[in-house]
CSV table of C-alpha atoms and ligand atoms in Angstrom, one decimal:
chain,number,residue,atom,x,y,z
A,1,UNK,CA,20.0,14.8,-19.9
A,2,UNK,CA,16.4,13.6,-21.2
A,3,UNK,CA,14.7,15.7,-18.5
A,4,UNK,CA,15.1,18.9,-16.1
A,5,UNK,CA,13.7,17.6,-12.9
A,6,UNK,CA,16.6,19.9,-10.7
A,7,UNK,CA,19.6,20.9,-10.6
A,8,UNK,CA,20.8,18.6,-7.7
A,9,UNK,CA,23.7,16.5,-9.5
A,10,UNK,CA,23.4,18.2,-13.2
A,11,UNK,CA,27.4,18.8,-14.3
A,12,UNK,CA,29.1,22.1,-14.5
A,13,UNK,CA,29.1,21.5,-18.3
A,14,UNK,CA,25.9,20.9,-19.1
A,15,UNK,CA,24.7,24.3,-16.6
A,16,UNK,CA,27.2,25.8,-19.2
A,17,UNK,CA,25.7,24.5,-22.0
A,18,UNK,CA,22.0,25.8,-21.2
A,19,UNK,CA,23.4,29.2,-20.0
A,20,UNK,CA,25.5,29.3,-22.9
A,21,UNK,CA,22.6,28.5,-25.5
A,22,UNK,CA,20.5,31.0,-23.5
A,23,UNK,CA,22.9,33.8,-24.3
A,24,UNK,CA,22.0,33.5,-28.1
A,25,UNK,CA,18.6,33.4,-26.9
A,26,UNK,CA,18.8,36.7,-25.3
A,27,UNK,CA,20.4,38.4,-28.3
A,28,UNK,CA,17.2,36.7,-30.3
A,29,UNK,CA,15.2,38.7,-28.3
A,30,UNK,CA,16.9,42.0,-28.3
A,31,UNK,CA,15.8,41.5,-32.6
A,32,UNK,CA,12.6,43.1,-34.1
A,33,UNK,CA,11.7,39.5,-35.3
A,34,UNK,CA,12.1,37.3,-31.9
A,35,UNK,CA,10.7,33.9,-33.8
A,36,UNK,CA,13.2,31.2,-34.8
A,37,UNK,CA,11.6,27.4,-36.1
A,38,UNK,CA,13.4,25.8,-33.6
A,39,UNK,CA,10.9,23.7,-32.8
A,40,UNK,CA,8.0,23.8,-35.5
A,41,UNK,CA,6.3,19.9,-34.9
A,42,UNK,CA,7.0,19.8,-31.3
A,43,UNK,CA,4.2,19.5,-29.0
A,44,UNK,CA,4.3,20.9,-25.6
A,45,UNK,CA,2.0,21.0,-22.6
A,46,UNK,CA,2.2,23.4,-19.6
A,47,UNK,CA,0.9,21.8,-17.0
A,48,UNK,CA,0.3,24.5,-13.8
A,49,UNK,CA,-1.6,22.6,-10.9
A,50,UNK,CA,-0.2,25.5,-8.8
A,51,UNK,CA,-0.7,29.5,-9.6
A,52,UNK,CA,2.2,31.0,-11.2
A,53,UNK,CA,2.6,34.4,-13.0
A,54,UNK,CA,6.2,34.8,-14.4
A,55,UNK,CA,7.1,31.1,-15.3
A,56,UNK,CA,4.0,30.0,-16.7
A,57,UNK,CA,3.9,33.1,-19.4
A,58,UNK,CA,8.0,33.1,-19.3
A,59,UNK,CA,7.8,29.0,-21.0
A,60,UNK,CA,4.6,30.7,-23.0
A,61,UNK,CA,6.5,32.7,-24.8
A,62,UNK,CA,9.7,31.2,-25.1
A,63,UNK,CA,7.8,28.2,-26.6
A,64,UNK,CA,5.8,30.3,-29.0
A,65,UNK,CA,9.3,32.4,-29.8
A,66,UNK,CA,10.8,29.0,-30.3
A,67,UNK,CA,7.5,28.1,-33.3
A,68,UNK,CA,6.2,24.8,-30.8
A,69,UNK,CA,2.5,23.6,-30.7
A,70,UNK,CA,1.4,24.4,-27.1
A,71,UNK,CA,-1.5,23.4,-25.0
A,72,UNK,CA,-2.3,25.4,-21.5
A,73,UNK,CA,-3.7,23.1,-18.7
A,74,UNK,CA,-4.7,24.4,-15.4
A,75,UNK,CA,-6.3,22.0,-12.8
A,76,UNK,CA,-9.4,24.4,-12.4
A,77,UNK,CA,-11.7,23.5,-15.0
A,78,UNK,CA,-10.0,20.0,-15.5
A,79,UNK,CA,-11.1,16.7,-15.3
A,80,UNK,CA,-8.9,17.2,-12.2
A,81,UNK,CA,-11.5,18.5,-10.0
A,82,UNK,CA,-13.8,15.6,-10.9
A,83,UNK,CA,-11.6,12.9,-9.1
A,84,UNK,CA,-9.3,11.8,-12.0
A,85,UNK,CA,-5.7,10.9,-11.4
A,86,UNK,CA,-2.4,12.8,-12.3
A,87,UNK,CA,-1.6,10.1,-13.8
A,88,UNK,CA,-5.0,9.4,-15.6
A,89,UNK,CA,-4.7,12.9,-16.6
A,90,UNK,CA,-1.2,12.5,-17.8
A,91,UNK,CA,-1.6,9.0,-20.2
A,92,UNK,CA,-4.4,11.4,-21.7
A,93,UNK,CA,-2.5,14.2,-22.5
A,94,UNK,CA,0.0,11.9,-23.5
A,95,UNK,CA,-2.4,9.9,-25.7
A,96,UNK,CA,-2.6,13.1,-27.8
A,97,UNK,CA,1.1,12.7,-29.0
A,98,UNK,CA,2.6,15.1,-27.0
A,99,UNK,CA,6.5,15.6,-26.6
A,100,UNK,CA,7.1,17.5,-23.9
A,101,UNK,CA,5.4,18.4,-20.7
A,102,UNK,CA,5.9,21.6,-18.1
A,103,UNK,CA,5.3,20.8,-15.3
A,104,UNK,CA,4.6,23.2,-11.8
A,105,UNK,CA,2.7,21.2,-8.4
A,106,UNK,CA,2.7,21.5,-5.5
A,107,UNK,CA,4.3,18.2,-4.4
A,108,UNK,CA,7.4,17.5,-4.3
A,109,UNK,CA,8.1,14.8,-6.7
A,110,UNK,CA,5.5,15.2,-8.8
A,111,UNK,CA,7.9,16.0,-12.1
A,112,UNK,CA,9.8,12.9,-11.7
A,113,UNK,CA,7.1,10.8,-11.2
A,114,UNK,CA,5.6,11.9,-14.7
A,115,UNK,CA,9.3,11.4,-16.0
A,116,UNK,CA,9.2,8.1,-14.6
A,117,UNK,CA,5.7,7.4,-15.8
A,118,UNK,CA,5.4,8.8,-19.4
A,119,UNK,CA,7.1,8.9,-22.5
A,120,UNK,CA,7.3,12.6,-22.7
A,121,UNK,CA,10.2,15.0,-22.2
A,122,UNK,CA,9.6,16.7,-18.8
A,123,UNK,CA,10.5,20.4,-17.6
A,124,UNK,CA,9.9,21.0,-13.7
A,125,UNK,CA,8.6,24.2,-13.2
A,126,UNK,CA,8.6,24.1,-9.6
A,127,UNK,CA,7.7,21.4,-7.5
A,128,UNK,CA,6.7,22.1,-3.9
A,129,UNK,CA,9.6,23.0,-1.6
A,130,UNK,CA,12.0,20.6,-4.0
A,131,UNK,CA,13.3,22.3,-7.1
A,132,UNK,CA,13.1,25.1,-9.6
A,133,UNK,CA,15.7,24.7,-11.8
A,134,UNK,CA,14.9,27.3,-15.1
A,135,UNK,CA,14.5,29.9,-11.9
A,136,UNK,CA,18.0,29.2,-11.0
A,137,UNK,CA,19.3,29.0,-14.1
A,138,UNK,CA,18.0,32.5,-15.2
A,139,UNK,CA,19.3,33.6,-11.6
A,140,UNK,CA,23.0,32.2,-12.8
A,141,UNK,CA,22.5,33.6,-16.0
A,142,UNK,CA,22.0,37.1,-14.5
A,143,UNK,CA,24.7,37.2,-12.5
A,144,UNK,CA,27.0,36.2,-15.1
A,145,UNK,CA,25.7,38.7,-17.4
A,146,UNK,CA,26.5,41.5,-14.3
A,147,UNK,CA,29.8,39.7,-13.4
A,148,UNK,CA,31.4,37.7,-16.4
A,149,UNK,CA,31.8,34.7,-14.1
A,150,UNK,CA,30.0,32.7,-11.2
A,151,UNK,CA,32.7,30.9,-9.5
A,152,UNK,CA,34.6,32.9,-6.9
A,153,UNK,CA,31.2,34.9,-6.9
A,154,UNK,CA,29.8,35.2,-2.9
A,155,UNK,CA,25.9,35.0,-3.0
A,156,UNK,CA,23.7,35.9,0.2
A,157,UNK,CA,19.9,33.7,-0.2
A,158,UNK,CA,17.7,35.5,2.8
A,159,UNK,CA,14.3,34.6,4.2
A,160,UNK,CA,11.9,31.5,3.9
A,161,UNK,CA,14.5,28.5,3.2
A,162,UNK,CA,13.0,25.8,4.6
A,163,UNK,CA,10.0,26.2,2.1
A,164,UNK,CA,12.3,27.7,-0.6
A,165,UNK,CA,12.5,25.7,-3.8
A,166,UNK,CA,14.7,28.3,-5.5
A,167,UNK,CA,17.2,28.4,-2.2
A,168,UNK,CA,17.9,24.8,-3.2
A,169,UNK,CA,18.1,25.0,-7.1
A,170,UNK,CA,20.3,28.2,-6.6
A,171,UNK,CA,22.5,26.1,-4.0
A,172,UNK,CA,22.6,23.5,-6.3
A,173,UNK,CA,23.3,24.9,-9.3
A,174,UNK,CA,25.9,27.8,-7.6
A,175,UNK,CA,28.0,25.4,-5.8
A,176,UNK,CA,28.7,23.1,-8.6
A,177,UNK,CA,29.7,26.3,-10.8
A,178,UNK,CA,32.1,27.1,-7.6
A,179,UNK,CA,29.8,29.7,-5.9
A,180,UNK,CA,30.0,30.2,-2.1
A,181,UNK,CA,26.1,30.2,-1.0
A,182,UNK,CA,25.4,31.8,2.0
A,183,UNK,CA,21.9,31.2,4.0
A,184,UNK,CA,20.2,33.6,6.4
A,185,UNK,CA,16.6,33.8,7.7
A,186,UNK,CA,14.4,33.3,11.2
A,187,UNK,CA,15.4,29.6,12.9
A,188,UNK,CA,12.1,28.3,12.3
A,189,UNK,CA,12.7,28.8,8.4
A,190,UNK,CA,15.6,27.2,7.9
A,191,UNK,CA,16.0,23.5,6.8
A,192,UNK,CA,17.2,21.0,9.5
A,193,UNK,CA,19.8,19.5,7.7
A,194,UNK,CA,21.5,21.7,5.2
A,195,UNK,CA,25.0,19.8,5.3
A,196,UNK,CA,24.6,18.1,1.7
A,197,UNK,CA,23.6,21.1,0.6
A,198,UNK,CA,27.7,22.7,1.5
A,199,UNK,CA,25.9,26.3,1.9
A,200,UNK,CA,27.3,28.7,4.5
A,201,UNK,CA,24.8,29.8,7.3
A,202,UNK,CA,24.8,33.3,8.6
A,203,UNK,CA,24.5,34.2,12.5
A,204,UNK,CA,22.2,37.6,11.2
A,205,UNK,CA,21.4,39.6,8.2
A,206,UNK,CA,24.2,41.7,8.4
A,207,UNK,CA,27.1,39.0,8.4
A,208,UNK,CA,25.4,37.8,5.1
A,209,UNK,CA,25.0,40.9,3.6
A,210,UNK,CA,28.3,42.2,4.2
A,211,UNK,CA,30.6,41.5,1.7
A,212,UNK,CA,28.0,39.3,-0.6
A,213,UNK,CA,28.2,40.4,-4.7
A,214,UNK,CA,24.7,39.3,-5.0
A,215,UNK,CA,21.7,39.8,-2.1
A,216,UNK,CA,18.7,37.6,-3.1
A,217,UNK,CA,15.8,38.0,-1.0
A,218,UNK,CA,13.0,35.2,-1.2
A,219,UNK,CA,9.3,35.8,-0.7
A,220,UNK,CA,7.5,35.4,2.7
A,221,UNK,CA,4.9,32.5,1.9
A,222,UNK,CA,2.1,34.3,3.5
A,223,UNK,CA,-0.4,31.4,2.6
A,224,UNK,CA,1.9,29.7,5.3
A,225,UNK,CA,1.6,32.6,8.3
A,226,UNK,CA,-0.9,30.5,10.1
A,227,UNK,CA,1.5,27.4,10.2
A,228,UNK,CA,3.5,29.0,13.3
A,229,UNK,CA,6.6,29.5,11.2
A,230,UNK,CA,6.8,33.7,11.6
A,231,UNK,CA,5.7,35.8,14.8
A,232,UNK,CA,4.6,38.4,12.5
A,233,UNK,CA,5.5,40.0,9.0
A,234,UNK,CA,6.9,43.5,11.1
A,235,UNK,CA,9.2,41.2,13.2
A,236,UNK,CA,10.3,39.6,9.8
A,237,UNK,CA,11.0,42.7,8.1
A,238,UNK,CA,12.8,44.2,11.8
A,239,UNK,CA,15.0,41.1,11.6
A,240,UNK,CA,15.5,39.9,7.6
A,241,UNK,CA,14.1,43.0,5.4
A,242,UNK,CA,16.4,44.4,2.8
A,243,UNK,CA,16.4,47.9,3.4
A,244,UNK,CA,17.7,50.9,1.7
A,245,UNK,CA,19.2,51.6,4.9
A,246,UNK,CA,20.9,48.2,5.6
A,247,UNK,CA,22.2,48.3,2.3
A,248,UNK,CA,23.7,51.3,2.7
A,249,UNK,CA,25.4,51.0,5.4
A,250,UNK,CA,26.5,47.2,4.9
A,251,UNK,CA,26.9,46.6,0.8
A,252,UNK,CA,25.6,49.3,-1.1
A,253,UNK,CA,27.0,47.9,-4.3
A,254,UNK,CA,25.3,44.1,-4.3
A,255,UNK,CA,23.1,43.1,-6.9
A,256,UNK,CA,19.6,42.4,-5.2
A,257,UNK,CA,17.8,39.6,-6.8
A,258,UNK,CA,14.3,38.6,-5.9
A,259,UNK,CA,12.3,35.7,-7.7
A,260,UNK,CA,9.0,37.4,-7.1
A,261,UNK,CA,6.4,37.8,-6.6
A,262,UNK,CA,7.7,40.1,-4.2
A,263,UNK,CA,6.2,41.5,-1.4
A,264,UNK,CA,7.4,45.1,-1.0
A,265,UNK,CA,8.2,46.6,2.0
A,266,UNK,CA,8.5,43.1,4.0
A,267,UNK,CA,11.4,41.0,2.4
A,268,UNK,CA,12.6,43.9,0.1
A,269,UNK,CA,11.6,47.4,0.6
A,270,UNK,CA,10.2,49.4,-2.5
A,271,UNK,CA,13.0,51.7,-3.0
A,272,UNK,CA,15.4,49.3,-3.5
A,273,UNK,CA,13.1,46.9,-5.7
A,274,UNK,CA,12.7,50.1,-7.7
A,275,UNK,CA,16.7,50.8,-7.9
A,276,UNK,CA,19.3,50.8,-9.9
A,277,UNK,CA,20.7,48.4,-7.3
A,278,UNK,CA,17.7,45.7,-8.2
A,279,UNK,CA,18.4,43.7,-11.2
A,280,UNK,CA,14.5,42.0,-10.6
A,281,UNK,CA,12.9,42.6,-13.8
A,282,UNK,CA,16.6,41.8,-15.8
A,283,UNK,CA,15.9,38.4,-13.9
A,284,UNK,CA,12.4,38.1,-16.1
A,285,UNK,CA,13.4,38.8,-19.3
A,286,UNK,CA,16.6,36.5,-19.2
A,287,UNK,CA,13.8,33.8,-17.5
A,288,UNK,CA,12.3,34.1,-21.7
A,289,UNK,CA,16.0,33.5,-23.2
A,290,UNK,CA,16.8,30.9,-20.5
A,291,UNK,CA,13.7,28.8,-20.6
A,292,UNK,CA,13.8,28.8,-24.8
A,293,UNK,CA,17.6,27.0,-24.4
A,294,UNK,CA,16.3,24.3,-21.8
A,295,UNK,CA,13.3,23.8,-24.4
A,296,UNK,CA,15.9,23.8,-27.5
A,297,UNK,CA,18.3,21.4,-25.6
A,298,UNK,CA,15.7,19.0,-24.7
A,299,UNK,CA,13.7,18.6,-27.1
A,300,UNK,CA,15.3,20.3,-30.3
A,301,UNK,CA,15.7,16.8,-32.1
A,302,UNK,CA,12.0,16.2,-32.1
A,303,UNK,CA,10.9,17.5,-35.4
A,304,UNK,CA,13.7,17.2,-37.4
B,401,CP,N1,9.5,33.1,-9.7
B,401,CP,C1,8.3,32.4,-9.9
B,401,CP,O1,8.3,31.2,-9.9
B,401,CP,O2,7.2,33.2,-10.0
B,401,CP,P1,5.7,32.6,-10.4
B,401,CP,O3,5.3,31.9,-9.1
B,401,CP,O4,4.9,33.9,-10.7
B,401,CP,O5,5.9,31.7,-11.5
């Protein structure tokens, strides 16, 4: 694997291989001295045309833990704004010997375009409503750390699909380590076509809940409210919220998973982000551990 565009078609083996690195990541991490020269003389950009908290830090650090050169780019402030192409922008960057790029837009597409387009390594960071592959691959990586193994494992997605970039890495990436993925959310947010996919789609919350090991709940995309999609967020959170009460009564042992950022009290109520039950910020810190394997896989031959 040169790039990580997705997770659509990667082999079993080599999702092993980055969870597996990631695990001696994680231990790194756990050590007063987190630093390892793993990649001293590699060059790497982060590329965020879209806003982004927890994956644009999350490759921060694990690139800094892992001793790379990295350059920030956002498109505000950029040449960007003054007309100049992605791709303009990109032979640039690239002109300044770089090796590997990060990449987050929001068009689908966008990462392997640049893969197709450059001579650099490239690391999708999320690309529209396509793929986010290190998010599903710290999502894996959590719920093997909770359950030892992820096939056999029964994992309820709930909420925005149809806009969900991490629903379709998760599916992806679950189903080819032997997962059974089950979808639930309103009508109007859920893909047309799901068949390639091979994901299970609950009738109502509480046929997906029940019996699930792991409860993911996805953001509502506010920024798409106008778009028709939702009535309103109270009917969302009436039909689809994760309550402490519907947990409760349904599966009060799942582990709840959200990929943030979250909006509490809609999707997933407060008191169960906050519990014992919620596994949310685990999810973050593994993000540092899995995120540093993808970058030492890729792109660990670079400076040697
Ligand atoms: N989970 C995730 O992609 O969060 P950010 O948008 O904050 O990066």
């Amino acid at each position: 694997m040169k790039h990580l565009l997705g997770l659509q078609g990667v082999p079993e083996e080599e999702i092993y291989a980055i969870l597996d690195t990631a695990k001696s990541f994680r231990e790194l991490l756990d050590r007063p001295v987190k630093k390892v020269p793993s990649l001293r003389g590699t060059t790497i950009v982060n590329l965020f045309f879209e806003n982004s908290t927890r994956t644009r830090i999350s490759f921060e650090l694990a690139e800094k833990r892992l001793s790379a050169d990295l350059i920030n780019f956002t498109s505000s402030g950029s040449s960007i704004s003054k007309g100049e192409t992605l791709l303009d922008t990109v032979h640039n960057i690239e002109s300044m010997k770089i090796d590997l790029v990060v990449v987050r837009h929001s068009g689908a597409g966008v990462p392997a375009f640049l893969a197709k387009n450059t001579h650099a390594i490239v690391l999708n960071a999320g690309d529209g409503a396509h793929e986010h592959p290190t998010q599903a691959l710290l999502d894996m990586f959590t719920m093997r750390q909770r359950f030892g193994e992820i096939k056999g494992l029964r994992v309820a997605i709930v909420g925005d699909i149809r806009f969900s970039r991490v629903a379709r890495s998760n599916a992806w990436g679950l189903k080819t380590l032997g997962a059974d993925v089950v979808f639930c959310g309103p009508p109007t947010l859920m893909p047309g076509d799901m068949s390639d996919l091979g994901v299970e789609i609950a009738p109502n919350l509480e046929q997906a809940v029940r019996g699930a090991d792991v409860v993911m709940a996805l953001r509502v995309q506010r920024e798409r409210q106008n778009d028709g999609y939702l009535a309103s967020e109270r009917e969302y959170r009436a039909c689809y919220g994760i309550t402490r009460e519907r947990l409760d009564a349904w599966n009060p042992s799942a582990m709840v998973m959200h990929p943030g950022p979250v909006n509490r009290n809609i999707e997933l109520d407060s008191e169960v982000a906050d519990s014992e039950q919620s596994v949310i910020l685990d999810q973050v810190t593994n993000g540092v551990a899995v995120r540093m394997a993808a970058l030492y896989l890729l792109a660990g031959g670079i400076g040697k």
